[in-house]
Amino acid sequence: MAIIRDQAIILHSIKHGDSSLILHVLGREHGRESIIAKGARSKKPRFGAALELMTHSEIIYSHRHTREIQMLREARVINSFLPIRNDLERTALGLAVCELLRMVTPVAEMSTDIFDISIHALEAISNAKKNVRNHFWRFELDLFRPLGIGLTISNCLHCGKKLSSLQGNEVEFDSINGAVRCPECKTSGGMSIPMETFKILEFLNRSKPQAVENIKISPRAEKGIKSALWLHFRTHLPIRRELKSLQALSWSI
Ligand SMILES: [Zn+2]
């Protein structure tokens, strides 16, 4: 048996027995774990707020390879992301980060990059002054890279022309290659994206993380971005359903 100390994001929890919780966490060094927190729901909870969903916590647990569920010993909060909990839109986005990580991490080669990108996304969603959703689309784009499916969309896949200066009504998104083709090179095999939407996607992909909230995205463009990013996930990973957490926002996406 080993005693492991790690940073973790609490992705999901299930009540167990009278007073315990079974947690699904994403650890920075150790990846996905299922951990039982005994006494977490007793009258005197042992771990305070450290086991709340979406919390960035430091955890200490005992680990046995022969066991599917590990045993929590100690936990303390590093960041609760309080503004996420006090606002419906931010809550939906924070939960969507956790939901997406639950879908992606069982099949992904784990890396500390995935953890760090996720913490940055939760911080950005927590601290955004405006256009908070843009940080979620940026999170998806950032997550593609450690998964080995990063987008290279600055230039046309076929002729190499720089796309940000291009005229035309639409470009073609090729989700298999994570690339785009210009209007002259387009085939019929990809997804058509209006030029306006594509330029926003390209900006979100390359701008500094803090800068993404500076642009206002129209509902129509947002819908296109959401569809393109989701198509890319579904092309490369065995993901069957859409994110439930985003349905709370569906009135305007
Ligand atoms: Zn081209």
Coordinates of N, CA and C in Angstrom, one line a residue, residues 17 37-38 42 57 63 94 103 109 111 115 133 139 142 165 167 193 195 197-198 207-208 223 226 235-236 247 251-252:
G17 N -23.6 4.5 1.5 CA -24.0 4.2 2.9 C -24.6 5.4 3.6
A37 N -14.6 8.5 0.7 CA -14.4 9.4 1.8 C -15.3 9.0 2.9
K38 N -14.8 8.3 3.9 CA -15.6 7.8 5.0 C -15.9 8.9 5.9
S42 N -21.1 12.7 7.6 CA -21.6 12.6 9.0 C -21.9 13.9 9.6
S57 N -8.5 20.7 -4.8 CA -8.1 20.3 -3.4 C -6.8 19.6 -3.4
H63 N -3.4 4.0 -1.4 CA -3.6 3.4 -2.7 C -3.1 1.9 -2.7
G94 N -18.7 25.5 -15.3 CA -17.8 24.7 -14.4 C -18.2 23.2 -14.4
M103 N -15.6 12.4 -19.3 CA -15.8 11.6 -20.6 C -14.4 11.3 -21.2
E109 N -4.4 9.3 -22.6 CA -3.1 9.1 -21.9 C -3.0 10.3 -21.0
S111 N -1.9 13.2 -18.6 CA -0.7 14.1 -18.4 C -1.0 15.2 -17.5
F115 N -4.5 18.4 -16.4 CA -4.9 18.9 -15.1 C -4.7 20.5 -15.1
R133 N -18.5 32.5 -21.3 CA -18.5 31.3 -22.1 C -17.3 31.1 -23.0
F139 N -11.2 26.3 -23.4 CA -10.9 25.1 -22.7 C -10.9 23.9 -23.6
D142 N -7.9 24.1 -25.9 CA -6.7 23.8 -25.2 C -6.6 22.3 -24.9
S165 N -6.8 36.4 -43.3 CA -6.9 37.5 -44.2 C -7.8 37.2 -45.4
Q167 N -11.0 36.4 -47.9 CA -12.4 36.7 -48.1 C -13.1 35.4 -48.4
I193 N -18.2 26.0 -42.4 CA -18.3 27.0 -41.3 C -18.3 28.4 -41.9
M195 N -17.5 32.1 -42.6 CA -16.2 32.8 -42.4 C -16.1 33.5 -41.0
T197 N -17.7 32.9 -38.3 CA -17.5 32.0 -37.2 C -16.1 31.4 -37.1
F198 N -15.6 31.1 -38.3 CA -14.3 30.5 -38.3 C -13.2 31.5 -37.8
S207 N -5.2 33.2 -29.4 CA -5.0 34.4 -28.5 C -4.5 34.1 -27.2
K208 N -4.0 35.1 -26.4 CA -3.6 34.8 -25.0 C -4.9 34.5 -24.3
K223 N -23.1 28.9 -31.8 CA -23.7 27.6 -32.2 C -22.7 26.8 -33.1
K226 N -19.6 25.7 -31.2 CA -19.9 24.5 -30.3 C -20.0 23.2 -31.2
T235 N -15.2 12.8 -33.4 CA -14.4 12.1 -34.5 C -13.2 11.3 -33.9
H236 N -12.7 11.8 -32.8 CA -11.4 11.2 -32.3 C -11.6 10.4 -31.0
Q247 N -26.8 22.1 -21.2 CA -28.2 22.2 -21.6 C -28.9 23.4 -20.9
W251 N -30.9 27.8 -24.0 CA -31.9 28.9 -24.4 C -31.2 29.9 -25.3
S252 N -29.8 30.0 -25.1 CA -29.2 31.1 -25.9 C -28.0 30.6 -26.7

